[in-house]
PDB file of C-alpha atoms in Angstrom:
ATOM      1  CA  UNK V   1      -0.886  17.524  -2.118  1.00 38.00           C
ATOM      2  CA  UNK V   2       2.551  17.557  -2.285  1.00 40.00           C
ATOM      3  CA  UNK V   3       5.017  15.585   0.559  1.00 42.00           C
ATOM      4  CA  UNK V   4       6.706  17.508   2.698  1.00 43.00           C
ATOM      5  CA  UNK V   5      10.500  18.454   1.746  1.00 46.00           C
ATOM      6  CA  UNK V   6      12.847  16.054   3.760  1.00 46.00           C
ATOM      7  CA  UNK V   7      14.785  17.752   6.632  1.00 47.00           C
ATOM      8  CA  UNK V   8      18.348  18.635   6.225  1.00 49.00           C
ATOM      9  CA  UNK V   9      20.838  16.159   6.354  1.00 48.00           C
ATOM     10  CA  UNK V  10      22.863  16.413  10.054  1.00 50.00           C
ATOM     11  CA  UNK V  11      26.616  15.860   9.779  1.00 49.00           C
ATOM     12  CA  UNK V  12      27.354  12.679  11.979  1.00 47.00           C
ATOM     13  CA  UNK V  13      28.463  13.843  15.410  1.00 53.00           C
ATOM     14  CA  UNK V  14      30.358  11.449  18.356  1.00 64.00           C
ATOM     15  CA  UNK V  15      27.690   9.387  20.290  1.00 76.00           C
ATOM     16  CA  UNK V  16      26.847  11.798  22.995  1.00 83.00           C
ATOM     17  CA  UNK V  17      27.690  11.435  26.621  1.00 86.00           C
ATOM     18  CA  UNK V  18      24.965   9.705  28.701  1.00 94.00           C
ATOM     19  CA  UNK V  19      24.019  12.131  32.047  1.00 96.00           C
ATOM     20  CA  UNK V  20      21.232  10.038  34.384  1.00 97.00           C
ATOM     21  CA  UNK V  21      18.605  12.039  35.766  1.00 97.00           C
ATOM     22  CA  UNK V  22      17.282  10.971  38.879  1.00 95.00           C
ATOM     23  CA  UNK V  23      13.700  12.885  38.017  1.00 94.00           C
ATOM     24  CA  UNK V  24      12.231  14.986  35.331  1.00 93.00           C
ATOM     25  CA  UNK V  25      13.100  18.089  35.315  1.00 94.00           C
ATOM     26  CA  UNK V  26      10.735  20.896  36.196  1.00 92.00           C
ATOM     27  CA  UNK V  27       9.604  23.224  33.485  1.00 90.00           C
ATOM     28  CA  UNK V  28       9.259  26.583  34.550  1.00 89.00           C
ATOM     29  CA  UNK V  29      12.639  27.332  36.527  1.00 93.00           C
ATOM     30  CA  UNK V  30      14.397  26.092  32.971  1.00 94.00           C
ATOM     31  CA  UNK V  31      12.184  28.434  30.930  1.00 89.00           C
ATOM     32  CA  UNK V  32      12.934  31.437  33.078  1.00 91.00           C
ATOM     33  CA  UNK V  33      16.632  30.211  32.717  1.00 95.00           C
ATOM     34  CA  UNK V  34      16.224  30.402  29.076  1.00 93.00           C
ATOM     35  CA  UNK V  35      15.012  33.470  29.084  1.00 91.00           C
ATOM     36  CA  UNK V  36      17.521  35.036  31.039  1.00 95.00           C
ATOM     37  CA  UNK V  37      20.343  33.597  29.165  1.00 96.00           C
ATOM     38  CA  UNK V  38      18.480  34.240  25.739  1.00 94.00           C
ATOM     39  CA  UNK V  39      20.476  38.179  25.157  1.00 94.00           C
ATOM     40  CA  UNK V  40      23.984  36.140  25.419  1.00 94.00           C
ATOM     41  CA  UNK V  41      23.116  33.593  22.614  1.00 95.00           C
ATOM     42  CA  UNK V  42      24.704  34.367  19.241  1.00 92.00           C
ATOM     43  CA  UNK V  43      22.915  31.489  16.811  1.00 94.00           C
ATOM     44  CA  UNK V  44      25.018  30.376  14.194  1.00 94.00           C
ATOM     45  CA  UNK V  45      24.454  26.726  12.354  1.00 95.00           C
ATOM     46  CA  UNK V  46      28.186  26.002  13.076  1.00 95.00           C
ATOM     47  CA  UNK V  47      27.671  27.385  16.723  1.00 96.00           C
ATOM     48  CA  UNK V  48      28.885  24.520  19.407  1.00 96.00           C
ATOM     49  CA  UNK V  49      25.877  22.750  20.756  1.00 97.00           C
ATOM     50  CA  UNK V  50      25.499  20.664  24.207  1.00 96.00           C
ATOM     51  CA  UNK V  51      27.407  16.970  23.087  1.00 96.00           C
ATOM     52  CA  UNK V  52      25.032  14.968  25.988  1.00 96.00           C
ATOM     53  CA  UNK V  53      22.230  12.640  26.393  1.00 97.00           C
ATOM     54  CA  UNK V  54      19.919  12.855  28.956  1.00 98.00           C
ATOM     55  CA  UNK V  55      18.979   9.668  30.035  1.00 98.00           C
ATOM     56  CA  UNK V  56      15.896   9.183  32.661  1.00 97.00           C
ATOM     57  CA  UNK V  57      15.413   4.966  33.660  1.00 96.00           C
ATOM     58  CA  UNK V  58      13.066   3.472  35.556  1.00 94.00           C
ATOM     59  CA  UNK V  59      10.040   6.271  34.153  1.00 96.00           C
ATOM     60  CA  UNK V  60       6.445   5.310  35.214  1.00 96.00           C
ATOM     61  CA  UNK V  61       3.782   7.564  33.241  1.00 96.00           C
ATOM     62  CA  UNK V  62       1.233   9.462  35.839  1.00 96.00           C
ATOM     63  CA  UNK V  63      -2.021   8.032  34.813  1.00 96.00           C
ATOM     64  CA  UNK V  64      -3.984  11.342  36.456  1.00 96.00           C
ATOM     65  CA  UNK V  65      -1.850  13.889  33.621  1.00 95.00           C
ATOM     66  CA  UNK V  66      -2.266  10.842  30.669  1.00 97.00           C
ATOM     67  CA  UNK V  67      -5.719  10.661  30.967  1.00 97.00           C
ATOM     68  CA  UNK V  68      -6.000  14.773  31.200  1.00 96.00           C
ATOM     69  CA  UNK V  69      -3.904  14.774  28.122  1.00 97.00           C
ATOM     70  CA  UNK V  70      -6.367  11.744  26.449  1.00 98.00           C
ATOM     71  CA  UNK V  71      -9.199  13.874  27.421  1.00 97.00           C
ATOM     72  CA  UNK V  72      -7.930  17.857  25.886  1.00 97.00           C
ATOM     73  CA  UNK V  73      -6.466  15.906  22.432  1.00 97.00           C
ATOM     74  CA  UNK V  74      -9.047  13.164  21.560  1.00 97.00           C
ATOM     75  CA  UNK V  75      -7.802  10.435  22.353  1.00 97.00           C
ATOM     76  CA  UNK V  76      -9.567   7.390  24.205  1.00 95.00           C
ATOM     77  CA  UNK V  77      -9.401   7.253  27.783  1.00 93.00           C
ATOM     78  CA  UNK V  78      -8.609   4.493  30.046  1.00 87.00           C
ATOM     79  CA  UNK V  79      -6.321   2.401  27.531  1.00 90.00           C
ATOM     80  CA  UNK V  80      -3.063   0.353  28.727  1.00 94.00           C
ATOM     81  CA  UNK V  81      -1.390   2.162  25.978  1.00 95.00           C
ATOM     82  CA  UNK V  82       0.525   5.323  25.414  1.00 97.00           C
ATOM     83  CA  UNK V  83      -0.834   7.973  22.780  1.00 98.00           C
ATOM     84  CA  UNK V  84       1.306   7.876  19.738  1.00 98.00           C
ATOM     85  CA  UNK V  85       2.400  11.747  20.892  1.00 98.00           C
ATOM     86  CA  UNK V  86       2.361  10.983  24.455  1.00 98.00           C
ATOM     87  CA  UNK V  87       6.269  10.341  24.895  1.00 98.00           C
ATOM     88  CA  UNK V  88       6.965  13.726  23.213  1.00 97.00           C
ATOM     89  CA  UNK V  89       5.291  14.879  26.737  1.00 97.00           C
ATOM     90  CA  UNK V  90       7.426  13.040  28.983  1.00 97.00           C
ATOM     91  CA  UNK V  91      10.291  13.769  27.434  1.00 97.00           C
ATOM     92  CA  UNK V  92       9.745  17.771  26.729  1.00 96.00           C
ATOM     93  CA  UNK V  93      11.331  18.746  30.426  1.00 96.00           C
ATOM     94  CA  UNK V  94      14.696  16.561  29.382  1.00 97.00           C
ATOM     95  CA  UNK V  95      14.829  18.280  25.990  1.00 97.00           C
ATOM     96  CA  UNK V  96      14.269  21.935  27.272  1.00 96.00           C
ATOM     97  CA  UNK V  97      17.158  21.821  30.313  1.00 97.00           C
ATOM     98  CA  UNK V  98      19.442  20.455  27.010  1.00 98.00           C
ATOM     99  CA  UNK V  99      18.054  23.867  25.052  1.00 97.00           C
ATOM    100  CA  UNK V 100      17.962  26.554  28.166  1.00 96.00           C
ATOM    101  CA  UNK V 101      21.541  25.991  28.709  1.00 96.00           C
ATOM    102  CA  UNK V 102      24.368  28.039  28.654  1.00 96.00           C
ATOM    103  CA  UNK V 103      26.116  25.978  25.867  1.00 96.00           C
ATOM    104  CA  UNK V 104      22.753  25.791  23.497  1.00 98.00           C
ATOM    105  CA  UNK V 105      23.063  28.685  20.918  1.00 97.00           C
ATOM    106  CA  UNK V 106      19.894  29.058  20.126  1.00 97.00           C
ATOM    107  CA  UNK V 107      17.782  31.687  22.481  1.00 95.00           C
ATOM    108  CA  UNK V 108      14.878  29.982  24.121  1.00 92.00           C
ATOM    109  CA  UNK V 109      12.165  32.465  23.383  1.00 88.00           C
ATOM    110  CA  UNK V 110      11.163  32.863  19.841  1.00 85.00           C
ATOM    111  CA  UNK V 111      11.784  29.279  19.181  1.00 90.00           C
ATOM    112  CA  UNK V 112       9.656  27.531  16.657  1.00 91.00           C
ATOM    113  CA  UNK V 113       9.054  23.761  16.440  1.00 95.00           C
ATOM    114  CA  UNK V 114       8.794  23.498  12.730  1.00 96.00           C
ATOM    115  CA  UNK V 115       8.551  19.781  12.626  1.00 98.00           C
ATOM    116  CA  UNK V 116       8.123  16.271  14.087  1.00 98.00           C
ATOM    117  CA  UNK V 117       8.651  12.946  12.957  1.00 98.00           C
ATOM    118  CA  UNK V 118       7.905   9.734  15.068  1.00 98.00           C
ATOM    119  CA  UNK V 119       8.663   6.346  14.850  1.00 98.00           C
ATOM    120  CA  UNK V 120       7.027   3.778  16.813  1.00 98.00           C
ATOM    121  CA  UNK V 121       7.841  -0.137  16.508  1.00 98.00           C
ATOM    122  CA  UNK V 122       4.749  -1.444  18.461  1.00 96.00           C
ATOM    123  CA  UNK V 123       2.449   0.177  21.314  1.00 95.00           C
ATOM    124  CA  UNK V 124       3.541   1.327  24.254  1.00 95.00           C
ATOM    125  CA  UNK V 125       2.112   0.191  27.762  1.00 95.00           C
ATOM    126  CA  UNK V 126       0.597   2.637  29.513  1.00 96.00           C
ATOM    127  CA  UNK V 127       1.453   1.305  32.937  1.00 95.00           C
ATOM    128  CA  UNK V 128       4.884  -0.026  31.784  1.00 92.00           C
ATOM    129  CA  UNK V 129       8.529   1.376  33.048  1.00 95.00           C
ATOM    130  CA  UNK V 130      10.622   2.943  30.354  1.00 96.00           C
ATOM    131  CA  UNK V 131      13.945   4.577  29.917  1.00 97.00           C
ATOM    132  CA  UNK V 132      13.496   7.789  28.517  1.00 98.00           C
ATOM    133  CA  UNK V 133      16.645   9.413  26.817  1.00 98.00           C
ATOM    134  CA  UNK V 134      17.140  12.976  24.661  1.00 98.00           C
ATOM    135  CA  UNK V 135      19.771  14.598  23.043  1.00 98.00           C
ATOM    136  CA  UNK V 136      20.303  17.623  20.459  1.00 98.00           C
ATOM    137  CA  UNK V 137      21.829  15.696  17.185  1.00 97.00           C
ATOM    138  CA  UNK V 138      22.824  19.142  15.569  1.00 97.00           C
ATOM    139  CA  UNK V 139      22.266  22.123  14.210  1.00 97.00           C
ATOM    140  CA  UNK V 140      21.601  23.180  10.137  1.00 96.00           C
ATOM    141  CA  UNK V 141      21.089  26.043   8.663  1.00 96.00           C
ATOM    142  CA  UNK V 142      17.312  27.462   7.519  1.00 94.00           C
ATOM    143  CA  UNK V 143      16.686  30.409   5.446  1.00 92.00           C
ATOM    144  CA  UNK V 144      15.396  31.924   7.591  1.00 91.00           C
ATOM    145  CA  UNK V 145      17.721  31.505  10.385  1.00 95.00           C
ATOM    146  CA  UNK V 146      19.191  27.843  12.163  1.00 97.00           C
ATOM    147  CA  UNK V 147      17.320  24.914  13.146  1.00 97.00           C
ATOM    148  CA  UNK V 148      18.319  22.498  15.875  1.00 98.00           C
ATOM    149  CA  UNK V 149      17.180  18.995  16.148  1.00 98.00           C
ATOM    150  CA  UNK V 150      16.035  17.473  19.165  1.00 98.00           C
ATOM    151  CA  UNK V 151      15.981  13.501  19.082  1.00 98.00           C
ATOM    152  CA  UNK V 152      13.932  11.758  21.967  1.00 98.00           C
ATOM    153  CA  UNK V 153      13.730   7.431  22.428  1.00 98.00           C
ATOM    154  CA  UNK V 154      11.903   5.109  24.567  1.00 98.00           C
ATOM    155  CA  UNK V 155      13.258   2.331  25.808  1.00 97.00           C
ATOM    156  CA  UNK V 156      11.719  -0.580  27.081  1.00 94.00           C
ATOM    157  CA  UNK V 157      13.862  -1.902  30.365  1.00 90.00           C
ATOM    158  CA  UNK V 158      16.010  -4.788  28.147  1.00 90.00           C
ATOM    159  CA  UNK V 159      16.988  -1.506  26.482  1.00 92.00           C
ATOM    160  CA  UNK V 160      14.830  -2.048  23.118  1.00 95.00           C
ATOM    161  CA  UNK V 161      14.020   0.996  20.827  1.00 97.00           C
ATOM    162  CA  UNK V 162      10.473   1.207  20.959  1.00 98.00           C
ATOM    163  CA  UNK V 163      10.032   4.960  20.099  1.00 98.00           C
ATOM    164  CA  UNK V 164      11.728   7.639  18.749  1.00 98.00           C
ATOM    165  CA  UNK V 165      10.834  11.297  17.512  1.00 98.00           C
ATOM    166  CA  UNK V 166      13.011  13.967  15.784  1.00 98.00           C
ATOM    167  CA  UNK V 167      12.134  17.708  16.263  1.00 98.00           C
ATOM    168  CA  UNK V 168      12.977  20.725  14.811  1.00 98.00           C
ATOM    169  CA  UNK V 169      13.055  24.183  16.456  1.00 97.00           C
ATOM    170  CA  UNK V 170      13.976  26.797  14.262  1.00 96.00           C
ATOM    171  CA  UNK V 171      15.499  30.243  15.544  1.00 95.00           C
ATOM    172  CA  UNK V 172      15.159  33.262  13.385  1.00 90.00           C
ATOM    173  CA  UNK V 173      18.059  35.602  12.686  1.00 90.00           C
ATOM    174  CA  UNK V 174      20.519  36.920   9.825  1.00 84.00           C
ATOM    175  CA  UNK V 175      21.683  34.338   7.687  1.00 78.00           C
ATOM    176  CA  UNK V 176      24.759  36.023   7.415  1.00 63.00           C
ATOM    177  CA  UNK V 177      25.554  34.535   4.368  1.00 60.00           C
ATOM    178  CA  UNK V 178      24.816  30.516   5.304  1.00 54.00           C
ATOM    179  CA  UNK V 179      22.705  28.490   2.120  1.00 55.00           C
ATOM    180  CA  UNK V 180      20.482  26.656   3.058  1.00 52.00           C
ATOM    181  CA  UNK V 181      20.139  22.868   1.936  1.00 54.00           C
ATOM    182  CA  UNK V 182      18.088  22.310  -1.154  1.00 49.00           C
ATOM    183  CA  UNK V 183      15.437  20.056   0.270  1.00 46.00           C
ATOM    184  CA  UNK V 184      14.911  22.405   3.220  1.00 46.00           C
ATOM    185  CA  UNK V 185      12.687  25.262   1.084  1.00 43.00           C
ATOM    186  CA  UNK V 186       9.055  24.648   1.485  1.00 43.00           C
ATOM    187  CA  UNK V 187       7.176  23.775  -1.267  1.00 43.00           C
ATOM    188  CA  UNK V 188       4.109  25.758  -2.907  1.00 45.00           C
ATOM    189  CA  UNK V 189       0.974  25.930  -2.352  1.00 56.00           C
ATOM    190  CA  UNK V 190      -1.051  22.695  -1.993  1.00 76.00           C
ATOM    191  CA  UNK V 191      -4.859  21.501  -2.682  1.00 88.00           C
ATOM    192  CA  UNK V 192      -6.775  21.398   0.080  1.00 95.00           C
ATOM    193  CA  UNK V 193      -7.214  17.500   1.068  1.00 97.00           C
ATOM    194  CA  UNK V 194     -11.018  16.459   1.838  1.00 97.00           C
ATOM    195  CA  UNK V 195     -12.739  18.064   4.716  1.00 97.00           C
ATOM    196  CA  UNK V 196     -13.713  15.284   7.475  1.00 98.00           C
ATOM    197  CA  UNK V 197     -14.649  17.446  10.191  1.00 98.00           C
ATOM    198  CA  UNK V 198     -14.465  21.253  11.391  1.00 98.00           C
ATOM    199  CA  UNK V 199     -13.310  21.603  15.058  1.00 97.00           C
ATOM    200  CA  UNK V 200     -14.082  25.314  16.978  1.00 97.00           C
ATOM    201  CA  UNK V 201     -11.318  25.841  19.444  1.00 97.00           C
ATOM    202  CA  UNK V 202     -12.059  27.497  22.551  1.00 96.00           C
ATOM    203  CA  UNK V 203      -9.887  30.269  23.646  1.00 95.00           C
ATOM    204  CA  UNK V 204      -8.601  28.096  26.784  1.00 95.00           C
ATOM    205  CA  UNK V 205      -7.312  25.691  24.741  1.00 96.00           C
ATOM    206  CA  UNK V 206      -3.802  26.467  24.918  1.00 95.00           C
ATOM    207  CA  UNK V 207      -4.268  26.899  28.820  1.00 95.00           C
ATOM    208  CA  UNK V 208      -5.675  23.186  29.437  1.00 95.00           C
ATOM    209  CA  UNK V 209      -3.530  21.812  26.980  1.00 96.00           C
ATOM    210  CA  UNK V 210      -0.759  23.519  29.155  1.00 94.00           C
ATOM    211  CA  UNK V 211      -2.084  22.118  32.077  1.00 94.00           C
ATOM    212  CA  UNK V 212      -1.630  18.181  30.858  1.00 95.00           C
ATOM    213  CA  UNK V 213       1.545  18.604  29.479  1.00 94.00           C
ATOM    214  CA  UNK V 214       3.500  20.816  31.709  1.00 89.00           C
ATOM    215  CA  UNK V 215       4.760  22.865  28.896  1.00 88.00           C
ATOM    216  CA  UNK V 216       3.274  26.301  29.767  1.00 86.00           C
ATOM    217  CA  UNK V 217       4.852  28.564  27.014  1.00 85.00           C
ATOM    218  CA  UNK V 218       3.173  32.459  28.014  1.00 88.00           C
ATOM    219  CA  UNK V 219       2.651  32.373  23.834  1.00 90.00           C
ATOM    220  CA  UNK V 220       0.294  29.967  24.648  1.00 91.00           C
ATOM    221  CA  UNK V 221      -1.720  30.300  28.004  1.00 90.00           C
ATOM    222  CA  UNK V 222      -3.157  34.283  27.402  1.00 92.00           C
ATOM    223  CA  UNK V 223      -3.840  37.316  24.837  1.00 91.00           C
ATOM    224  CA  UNK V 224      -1.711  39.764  27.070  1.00 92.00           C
ATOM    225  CA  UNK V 225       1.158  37.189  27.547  1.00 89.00           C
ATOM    226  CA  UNK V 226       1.362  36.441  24.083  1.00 89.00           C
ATOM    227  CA  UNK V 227       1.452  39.856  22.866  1.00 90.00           C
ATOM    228  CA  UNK V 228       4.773  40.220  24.531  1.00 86.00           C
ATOM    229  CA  UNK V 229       5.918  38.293  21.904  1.00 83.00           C
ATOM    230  CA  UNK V 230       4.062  39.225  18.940  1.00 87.00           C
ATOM    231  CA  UNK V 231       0.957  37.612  18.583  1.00 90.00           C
ATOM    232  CA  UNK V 232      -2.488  39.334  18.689  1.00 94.00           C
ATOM    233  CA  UNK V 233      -3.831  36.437  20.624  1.00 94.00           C
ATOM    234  CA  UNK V 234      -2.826  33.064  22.642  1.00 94.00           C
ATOM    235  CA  UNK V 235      -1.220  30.213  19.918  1.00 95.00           C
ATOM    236  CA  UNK V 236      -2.834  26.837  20.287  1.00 96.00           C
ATOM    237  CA  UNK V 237       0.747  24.326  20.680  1.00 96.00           C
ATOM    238  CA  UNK V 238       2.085  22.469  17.897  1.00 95.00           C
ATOM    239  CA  UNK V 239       1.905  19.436  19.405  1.00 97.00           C
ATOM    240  CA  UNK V 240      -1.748  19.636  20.619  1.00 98.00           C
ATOM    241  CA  UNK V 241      -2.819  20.124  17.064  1.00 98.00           C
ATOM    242  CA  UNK V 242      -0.647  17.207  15.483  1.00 98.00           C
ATOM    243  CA  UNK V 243      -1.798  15.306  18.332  1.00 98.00           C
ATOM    244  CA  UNK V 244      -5.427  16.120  17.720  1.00 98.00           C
ATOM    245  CA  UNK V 245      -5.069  15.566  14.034  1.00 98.00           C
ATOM    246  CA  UNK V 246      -3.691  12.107  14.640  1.00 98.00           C
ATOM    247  CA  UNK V 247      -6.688  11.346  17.195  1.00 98.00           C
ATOM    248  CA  UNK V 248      -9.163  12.177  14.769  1.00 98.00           C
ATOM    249  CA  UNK V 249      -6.998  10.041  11.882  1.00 97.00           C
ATOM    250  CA  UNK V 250      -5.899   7.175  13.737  1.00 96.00           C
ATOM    251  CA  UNK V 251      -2.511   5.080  13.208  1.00 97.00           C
ATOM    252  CA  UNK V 252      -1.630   1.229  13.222  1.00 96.00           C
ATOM    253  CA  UNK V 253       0.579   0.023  16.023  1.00 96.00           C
ATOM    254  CA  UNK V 254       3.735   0.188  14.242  1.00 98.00           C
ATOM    255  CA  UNK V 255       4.150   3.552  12.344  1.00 98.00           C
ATOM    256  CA  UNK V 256       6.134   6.503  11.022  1.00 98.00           C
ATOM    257  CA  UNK V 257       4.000  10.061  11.610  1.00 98.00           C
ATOM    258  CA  UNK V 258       5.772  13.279  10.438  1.00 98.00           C
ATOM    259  CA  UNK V 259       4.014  16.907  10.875  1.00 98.00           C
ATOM    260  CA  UNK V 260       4.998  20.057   9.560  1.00 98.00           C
ATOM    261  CA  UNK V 261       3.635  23.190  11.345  1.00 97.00           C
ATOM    262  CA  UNK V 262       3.341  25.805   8.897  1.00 96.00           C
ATOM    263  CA  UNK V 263       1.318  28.753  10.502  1.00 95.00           C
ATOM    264  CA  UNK V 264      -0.184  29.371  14.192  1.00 95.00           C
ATOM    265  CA  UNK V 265      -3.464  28.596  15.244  1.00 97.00           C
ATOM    266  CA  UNK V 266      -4.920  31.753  17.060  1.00 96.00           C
ATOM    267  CA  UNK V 267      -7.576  31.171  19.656  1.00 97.00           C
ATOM    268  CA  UNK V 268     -10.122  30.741  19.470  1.00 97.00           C
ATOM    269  CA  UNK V 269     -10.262  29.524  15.885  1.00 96.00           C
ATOM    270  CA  UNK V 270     -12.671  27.294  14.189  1.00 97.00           C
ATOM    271  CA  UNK V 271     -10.404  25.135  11.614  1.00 98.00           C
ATOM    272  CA  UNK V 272     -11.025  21.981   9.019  1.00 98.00           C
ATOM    273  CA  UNK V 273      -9.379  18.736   9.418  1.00 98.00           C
ATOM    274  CA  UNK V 274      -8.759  17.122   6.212  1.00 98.00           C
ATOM    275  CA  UNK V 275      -7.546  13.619   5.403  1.00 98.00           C
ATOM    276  CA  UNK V 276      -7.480  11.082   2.603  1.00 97.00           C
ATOM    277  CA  UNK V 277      -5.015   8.296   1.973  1.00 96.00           C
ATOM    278  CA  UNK V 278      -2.389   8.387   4.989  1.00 97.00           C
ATOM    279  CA  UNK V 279      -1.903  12.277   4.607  1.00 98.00           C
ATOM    280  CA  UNK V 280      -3.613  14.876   7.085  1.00 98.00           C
ATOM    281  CA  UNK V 281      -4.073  18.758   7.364  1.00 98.00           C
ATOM    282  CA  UNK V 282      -5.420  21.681   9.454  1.00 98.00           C
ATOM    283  CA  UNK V 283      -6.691  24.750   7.858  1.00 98.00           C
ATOM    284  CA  UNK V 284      -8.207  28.265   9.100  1.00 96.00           C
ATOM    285  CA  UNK V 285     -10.699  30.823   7.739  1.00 93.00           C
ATOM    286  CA  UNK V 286      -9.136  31.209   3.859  1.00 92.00           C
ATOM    287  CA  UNK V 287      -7.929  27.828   3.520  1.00 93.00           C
ATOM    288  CA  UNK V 288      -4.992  28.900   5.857  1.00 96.00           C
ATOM    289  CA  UNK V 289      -3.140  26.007   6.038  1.00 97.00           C
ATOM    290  CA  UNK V 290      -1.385  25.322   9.921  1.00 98.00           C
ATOM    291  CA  UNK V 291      -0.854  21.871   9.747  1.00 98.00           C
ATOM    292  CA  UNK V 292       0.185  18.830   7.480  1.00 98.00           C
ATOM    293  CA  UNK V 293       1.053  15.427   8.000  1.00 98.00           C
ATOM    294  CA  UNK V 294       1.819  11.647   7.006  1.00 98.00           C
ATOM    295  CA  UNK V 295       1.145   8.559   8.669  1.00 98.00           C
ATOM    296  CA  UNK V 296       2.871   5.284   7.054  1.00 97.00           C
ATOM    297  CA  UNK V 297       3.107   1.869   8.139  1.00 95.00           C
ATOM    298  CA  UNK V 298       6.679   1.174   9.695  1.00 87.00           C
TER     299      UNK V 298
END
């Protein structure tokens, strides 16, 4: 199967300014905030995006949601170590006040996360403190609309990079005329890698997924909340399927994952997980392919 395309090149910005948080932020006033703000947002890939990091120190991990979220992806339970995905989780909350804002472009609903790429430089304690810190690094353009990308770290508390994912969330509108770059068009269509196992995925998926990682999308919780925005039924998330994926696959302790989320999972589903030599994929009825991914030593 063929690699997935690099992401587009970001133009270097100015280190953004650090803003401490004294707590998380809560999740569903800043997705009703997004919402509301969403009709004022004109997205543009040269649209002025929010220049700050968000910076949360001293962060303790609530063992209660980990081992919920161990439990709902497939990971083991009980482990002084973080899931490889797990810091995604805690930092989700930072990332969306950054993206419901009234100086983010891009409207809130709608948005895709077309992509993730983590880099971890050794395990991460489950029962540690960490500083937590995100920021937007910029915007590019996508064919079929712009893409921003989210960057997240975790620090240990001598200030040591010890994790680090880039997202992308793509927005779909008019191009009006923006190219975009040449490694950004997805490639064709791949052989299927080696089945390893075939997972059926119960229609509350998205709901207890939702419930260990706070992020409570309506695309994802219920038919009739999802078919306000276009889907016949609820979407299983992104992350809960890389996640899943990488539970089944397994990674060493110092490691660079990327996933590529090419189609929604409907639930309930019954998909394929394939694997063979550090590359991973999730199909659907057809050979629909959702999901594909790397995992390479760091």
């Amino acid at each position: 199967m063929a690699s997935a395309p690099p992401p587009p090149s970001v133009p270097p910005t100015a280190s953004p300014a650090p803003v401490t948080l004294a707590r998380a932020p809560a999740l569903a006033p800043l997705l009703a905030r997004g919402a509301l703000l969403s009709p004022f947002k004109r997205p543009r890939p040269d649209a002025a995006f929010p220049r700050t990091r968000l910076v949360l120190p001293g962060l303790r991990v609530d063992l209660a949601r980990l081992a919920a979220y161990e439990k709902v992806c497939g990971f083991p339970t009980g482990e002084d170590a973080l899931p490889l995905t797990y810091p995604h989780v805690l930092g989700f909350p930072a990332a969306m006040r950054l993206m419901s804002g009234r100086d983010f472009p891009l409207p809130l609903p709608g948005l895709v996360h077309t992509s993730v790429e983590i880099t971890r430089s050794r395990t991460v304690s489950a029962t540690g403190t960490h500083e937590l810190s995100v920021h937007i690094e910029g915007l590019a353009p996508h064919r079929r609309g712009t893409e921003a990308f989210v960057v997240t770290g975790l620090r240990t508390p001598g200030g040591d990079l010890v994790w680090e994912s880039r997202s992308t969330y793509l927005a779909r509108h008019r191009t009006f005329g923006h190219t975009a770059p040449p490694g950004e068009r997805t490639s064709g269509t791949t052989r299927p890698l080696p089945v390893v196992d075939a997972w059926l995925l119960a229609g509350d998926t998205g709901r207890r997924y939702g419930a260990a990682s706070g992020d409570r999308n309506p695309i994802h919780l219920h038919p009739l909340t999802a078919r306000l925005f276009g889907f016949p039924r609820a979407v299983a998330h992104g992350m809960w399927t890389a996640a899943r994926c990488l539970a089944a696959h397994g990674v060493p302790e110092a490691v660079t994952v990327r996933a590529d989320f090419r189609a929604p999972v409907l639930l309930p589903a019954t998909v394929t997980y394939g694997a063979r030599d550090g590359r991973f994929e999730l199909r659907g009825p057809g050979d629909r392919l959702h999901l594909t991914g790397d995992v390479r030593p760091a």
